[in-house]
Amino acid sequence: MALSLFGTGRRSNVFDPFSLDIWDPFQGIGSLVNSSSTAADTSAFAQTRIDWKETPEAHIFKADLPGLKKEEVKVELEEGNVLQISGERSREQEEKNDKWHRVERSSGKFLRRFRLPDNAKVEHVKASMENGVLTVTVPKAEEQKPQVKSIDISGA
């Protein structure tokens, strides 16, 4: 269940106990006060969107990270069950003779954390990056089905 808060386009699920996202009622106000395009560009990259889907076999996270190399992205596990995805895109070096007409590409750091459920096999996490899309796959442990034992009924 995805919710859109006040038309910001930000997808969040306030009922998801595994999400560490916290809704900020003041998010976006800085862009109204500060007309600097670089501040807006940096915050756009800082708010990297990540999709999390669950299949019968795994939890799959996908992040669009255009222009980043795999060496500029970190995928880590903290405290055993918190998946942390972070990275940084550096601003292009400016030469004294350069005359910029427009700066629209975002730069800056991002960091996202997700609390993994108990059925996650954290020792088997895999990550890959292809065409600017990071995919992190966390396999799920097989669900333990309760053992049922028939009991013979004695008596007349």
Coordinates of C-alpha atoms in Angstrom, one line a residue:
M1 CA 0.0 0.0 0.0
A2 CA 1.7 3.2 -1.2
L3 CA 0.6 6.6 0.1
S4 CA 1.2 9.9 -1.4
L5 CA 1.6 12.6 1.2
F6 CA 0.3 16.1 0.2
G7 CA 1.0 15.5 -3.5
T8 CA 4.7 15.5 -3.0
G9 CA 5.0 12.3 -5.1
R10 CA 7.0 10.7 -2.3
R11 CA 5.9 7.1 -1.9
S12 CA 5.9 5.9 1.7
N13 CA 3.9 3.5 3.8
V14 CA 3.2 4.8 7.2
F15 CA 2.0 1.4 8.3
D16 CA 5.2 -0.5 7.2
P17 CA 7.0 -1.6 10.3
F18 CA 10.2 -2.3 8.3
S19 CA 10.6 1.1 6.8
L20 CA 12.9 3.6 8.5
D21 CA 11.6 6.5 6.5
I22 CA 10.2 9.3 8.6
W23 CA 7.8 11.7 7.0
D24 CA 9.1 15.3 7.3
P25 CA 6.3 17.8 7.2
F26 CA 8.8 20.6 6.3
Q27 CA 10.3 18.7 3.4
G28 CA 10.3 20.9 0.3
I29 CA 9.9 24.2 2.2
G30 CA 13.6 24.9 1.7
S31 CA 13.1 25.1 -2.1
L32 CA 10.3 27.7 -1.6
V33 CA 12.6 29.8 0.6
N34 CA 15.9 29.2 -1.2
S35 CA 15.7 29.8 -4.9
S36 CA 19.2 28.3 -5.5
S37 CA 18.9 25.5 -8.1
T38 CA 22.0 23.8 -6.7
A39 CA 20.2 23.2 -3.4
A40 CA 17.3 21.7 -5.1
D41 CA 19.5 19.5 -7.3
T42 CA 21.4 18.2 -4.2
S43 CA 18.2 17.5 -2.3
A44 CA 16.9 15.6 -5.4
F45 CA 19.8 13.2 -5.3
A46 CA 19.6 12.9 -1.6
Q47 CA 16.0 11.7 -1.9
T48 CA 17.0 8.7 -4.0
R49 CA 14.0 6.5 -4.6
I50 CA 14.3 2.8 -3.9
D51 CA 11.6 0.2 -4.7
W52 CA 11.3 -2.8 -2.3
K53 CA 9.3 -5.8 -3.5
E54 CA 8.8 -9.2 -1.9
T55 CA 8.6 -12.4 -3.9
P56 CA 8.1 -15.9 -2.6
E57 CA 11.9 -16.4 -2.7
A58 CA 13.4 -13.0 -1.8
H59 CA 13.2 -9.4 -0.9
I60 CA 14.4 -7.3 -3.9
F61 CA 15.5 -3.7 -3.7
K62 CA 16.0 -1.6 -6.9
A63 CA 17.5 1.9 -6.9
D64 CA 17.9 4.2 -10.0
L65 CA 21.4 5.6 -9.7
P66 CA 22.1 7.0 -13.2
G67 CA 25.7 8.1 -13.8
L68 CA 27.1 6.3 -10.7
K69 CA 29.7 3.6 -10.9
K70 CA 29.5 0.6 -8.6
E71 CA 32.6 1.9 -6.8
E72 CA 30.6 5.0 -5.8
V73 CA 27.8 3.0 -4.1
K74 CA 28.0 1.0 -0.8
V75 CA 25.6 -1.8 0.2
E76 CA 26.1 -2.7 3.9
L77 CA 24.3 -4.7 6.7
E78 CA 24.2 -3.0 10.1
E79 CA 23.2 -4.7 13.3
G80 CA 22.6 -7.9 11.4
N81 CA 19.2 -7.0 9.9
V82 CA 19.4 -3.3 8.7
L83 CA 20.2 -3.0 5.0
Q84 CA 22.0 0.3 4.3
I85 CA 22.4 1.7 0.7
S86 CA 24.6 4.8 0.3
G87 CA 26.6 6.7 -2.2
E88 CA 27.8 10.0 -3.5
R89 CA 27.9 11.7 -6.8
S90 CA 30.6 14.4 -7.0
R91 CA 30.0 17.8 -8.7
E92 CA 31.9 18.2 -11.9
Q93 CA 35.2 20.1 -11.6
E94 CA 34.8 23.7 -12.8
E95 CA 37.4 25.3 -14.9
K96 CA 38.0 29.1 -14.7
N97 CA 37.1 29.5 -18.4
D98 CA 33.9 27.5 -18.1
K99 CA 30.6 29.3 -18.5
W100 CA 27.7 27.3 -17.2
H101 CA 24.3 28.0 -18.7
R102 CA 22.4 25.4 -16.7
V103 CA 23.0 22.9 -14.0
E104 CA 20.2 20.3 -13.7
R105 CA 22.0 17.1 -12.9
S106 CA 22.0 16.3 -9.2
S107 CA 25.0 15.7 -7.0
G108 CA 25.6 15.0 -3.3
K109 CA 25.2 12.1 -0.9
F110 CA 22.4 9.7 -0.3
L111 CA 21.8 7.1 2.4
R112 CA 18.8 4.8 2.9
R113 CA 18.2 2.2 5.5
F114 CA 15.7 -0.7 5.6
R115 CA 15.0 -3.0 8.5
L116 CA 14.8 -6.5 7.1
P117 CA 12.2 -8.9 8.3
D118 CA 13.1 -12.0 10.4
N119 CA 12.9 -14.3 7.4
A120 CA 15.7 -12.6 5.6
K121 CA 18.8 -14.7 4.9
V122 CA 21.3 -11.8 5.5
E123 CA 24.3 -14.1 5.0
H124 CA 23.3 -14.6 1.3
V125 CA 22.7 -11.0 0.2
K126 CA 23.7 -10.2 -3.4
A127 CA 24.0 -6.8 -5.1
S128 CA 24.5 -6.0 -8.8
M129 CA 24.5 -2.8 -10.8
E130 CA 23.6 -2.6 -14.5
N131 CA 22.8 0.5 -16.6
G132 CA 22.6 2.7 -13.5
V133 CA 20.1 0.4 -11.7
L134 CA 21.3 -1.1 -8.4
T135 CA 19.6 -4.4 -7.5
V136 CA 20.0 -5.9 -4.1
T137 CA 18.5 -9.4 -3.5
V138 CA 18.0 -10.7 0.0
P139 CA 16.9 -14.4 -0.1
K140 CA 14.1 -15.5 2.3
A141 CA 14.4 -18.4 4.6
E142 CA 11.8 -21.1 3.9
E143 CA 8.8 -20.9 6.0
Q144 CA 8.7 -23.6 8.7
K145 CA 5.5 -25.4 8.4
P146 CA 4.2 -26.7 11.6
Q147 CA 4.6 -30.5 12.0
V148 CA 1.4 -32.3 12.4
K149 CA 1.4 -35.7 14.0
S150 CA -1.7 -37.8 14.0
I151 CA -2.6 -39.4 17.4
D152 CA -4.5 -42.6 17.4
I153 CA -7.6 -42.5 19.6
S154 CA -8.0 -45.6 21.8
G155 CA -11.1 -46.8 23.5
A156 CA -14.2 -48.7 22.8

